Short mmCIF file of C-alpha atoms in Angstrom, two decimals:
data_model
loop_
_atom_site.label_atom_id
_atom_site.label_comp_id
_atom_site.label_asym_id
_atom_site.label_seq_id
_atom_site.Cartn_x
_atom_site.Cartn_y
_atom_site.Cartn_z
CA UNK A 1 -21.06 13.04 63.94
CA UNK A 2 -22.80 10.54 65.62
CA UNK A 3 -26.67 10.16 63.75
CA UNK A 4 -29.42 9.94 66.01
CA UNK A 5 -30.69 6.67 64.51
CA UNK A 6 -27.75 5.41 66.90
CA UNK A 7 -28.46 7.14 69.55
CA UNK A 8 -32.30 5.23 70.04
CA UNK A 9 -33.22 3.05 72.60
CA UNK A 10 -35.16 -0.18 70.90
CA UNK A 11 -38.37 -0.87 72.27
CA UNK A 12 -39.22 -2.99 74.23
CA UNK A 13 -42.55 -4.31 74.38
CA UNK A 14 -45.12 -4.45 77.72
CA UNK A 15 -46.16 -7.13 78.21
CA UNK A 16 -49.41 -7.12 78.92
CA UNK A 17 -49.57 -8.83 82.88
CA UNK A 18 -47.72 -5.97 83.23
CA UNK A 19 -50.53 -3.24 82.31
CA UNK A 20 -53.03 -6.34 84.69
CA UNK A 21 -50.09 -6.26 87.66
CA UNK A 22 -50.65 -2.01 88.14
CA UNK A 23 -54.04 -2.36 87.36
CA UNK A 24 -55.67 -4.86 90.67
CA UNK A 25 -52.42 -3.13 93.14
CA UNK A 26 -54.52 -0.08 92.16
CA UNK A 27 -57.51 -0.93 92.63
CA UNK A 28 -56.11 -3.46 95.79
CA UNK A 29 -56.65 -6.43 95.34
CA UNK A 30 -55.32 -9.09 96.51
CA UNK A 31 -53.04 -11.53 93.59
CA UNK A 32 -54.65 -14.89 95.10
CA UNK A 33 -58.56 -13.08 95.41
CA UNK A 34 -58.50 -12.01 91.78
CA UNK A 35 -57.44 -16.13 91.00
CA UNK A 36 -60.05 -17.68 93.47
CA UNK A 37 -62.52 -15.38 92.15
CA UNK A 38 -61.17 -16.00 88.40
CA UNK A 39 -61.63 -19.58 88.91
CA UNK A 40 -57.21 -20.04 88.11
CA UNK A 41 -54.62 -21.28 90.01
CA UNK A 42 -52.93 -18.35 91.75
CA UNK A 43 -49.68 -19.57 89.98
CA UNK A 44 -50.94 -19.29 86.87
CA UNK A 45 -51.86 -15.58 87.49
CA UNK A 46 -48.65 -14.76 88.82
CA UNK A 47 -46.99 -16.25 85.84
CA UNK A 48 -49.58 -13.92 83.22
CA UNK A 49 -48.16 -10.69 85.97
CA UNK A 50 -45.06 -11.32 86.08
CA UNK A 51 -44.62 -11.68 81.85
CA UNK A 52 -44.12 -16.09 82.24
CA UNK A 53 -47.87 -16.41 80.91
CA UNK A 54 -48.88 -15.23 78.23
CA UNK A 55 -53.28 -13.40 77.37
CA UNK A 56 -54.66 -16.23 75.89
CA UNK A 57 -58.70 -15.62 74.60
CA UNK A 58 -59.83 -16.82 77.98
CA UNK A 59 -58.35 -14.96 80.29
CA UNK A 60 -58.33 -11.66 78.00
CA UNK A 61 -62.67 -13.24 78.47
CA UNK A 62 -62.11 -13.48 82.27
CA UNK A 63 -60.24 -10.07 83.07
CA UNK A 64 -62.82 -8.61 81.17
CA UNK A 65 -65.89 -10.10 83.53
CA UNK A 66 -62.90 -9.69 86.45
CA UNK A 67 -62.58 -6.14 85.88
CA UNK A 68 -63.68 -4.69 83.10
CA UNK A 69 -61.02 -4.40 81.29
CA UNK A 70 -61.02 -4.54 76.93
CA UNK A 71 -60.50 -8.00 75.37
CA UNK A 72 -58.92 -6.84 72.85
CA UNK A 73 -56.97 -4.78 73.55
CA UNK A 74 -54.98 -7.67 75.70
CA UNK A 75 -55.41 -9.89 73.18
CA UNK A 76 -53.90 -7.04 71.15
CA UNK A 77 -51.58 -6.65 73.12
CA UNK A 78 -49.98 -10.24 73.40
CA UNK A 79 -49.15 -10.41 70.10
CA UNK A 80 -47.87 -6.75 69.71
CA UNK A 81 -45.22 -8.50 72.70
CA UNK A 82 -44.67 -11.52 71.23
CA UNK A 83 -44.31 -10.37 67.68
CA UNK A 84 -41.63 -7.66 69.04
CA UNK A 85 -40.03 -10.54 70.85
CA UNK A 86 -39.68 -12.86 68.03
CA UNK A 87 -38.23 -9.91 65.81
CA UNK A 88 -35.33 -10.04 68.72
CA UNK A 89 -34.65 -13.20 68.61
CA UNK A 90 -31.58 -14.37 66.71
CA UNK A 91 -33.29 -17.57 66.14
CA UNK A 92 -35.44 -16.67 64.52
CA UNK A 93 -34.31 -13.76 61.85
CA UNK A 94 -31.16 -16.40 60.81
CA UNK A 95 -34.27 -18.97 60.12
CA UNK A 96 -36.35 -15.95 58.05
CA UNK A 97 -33.42 -14.75 56.36
CA UNK A 98 -32.41 -18.46 54.59
CA UNK A 99 -36.39 -18.34 54.54
CA UNK A 100 -36.78 -15.83 52.79
CA UNK A 101 -33.39 -16.64 50.06
CA UNK A 102 -34.84 -20.02 49.48
CA UNK A 103 -38.22 -18.10 48.12
CA UNK A 104 -37.21 -15.05 46.61
CA UNK A 105 -38.54 -16.16 44.22
CA UNK A 106 -41.83 -16.41 44.71
CA UNK A 107 -41.25 -13.00 45.75
#
């Protein structure tokens, strides 16, 4: 008998850029126009929207000013995305295991 847990698909985190991209498409705003109005380069905006660049505090505040989106929500999404990506990274997991072994006496 196969357990349900063995059939689960791993959680795939959502980069805040995906939400932002959906939002600007819904509002029918071009990336170039939004970048110009926000005072950032088109490539910077495009990289965020395609998950290749992180949303930092300054960008979150700019998105709040431009689109009325909650900057804390965007930053929390970015943090959760970063945590999930780090947890999925094999080298990071190996490093954690080594640190846990070395620091076991501290616990």
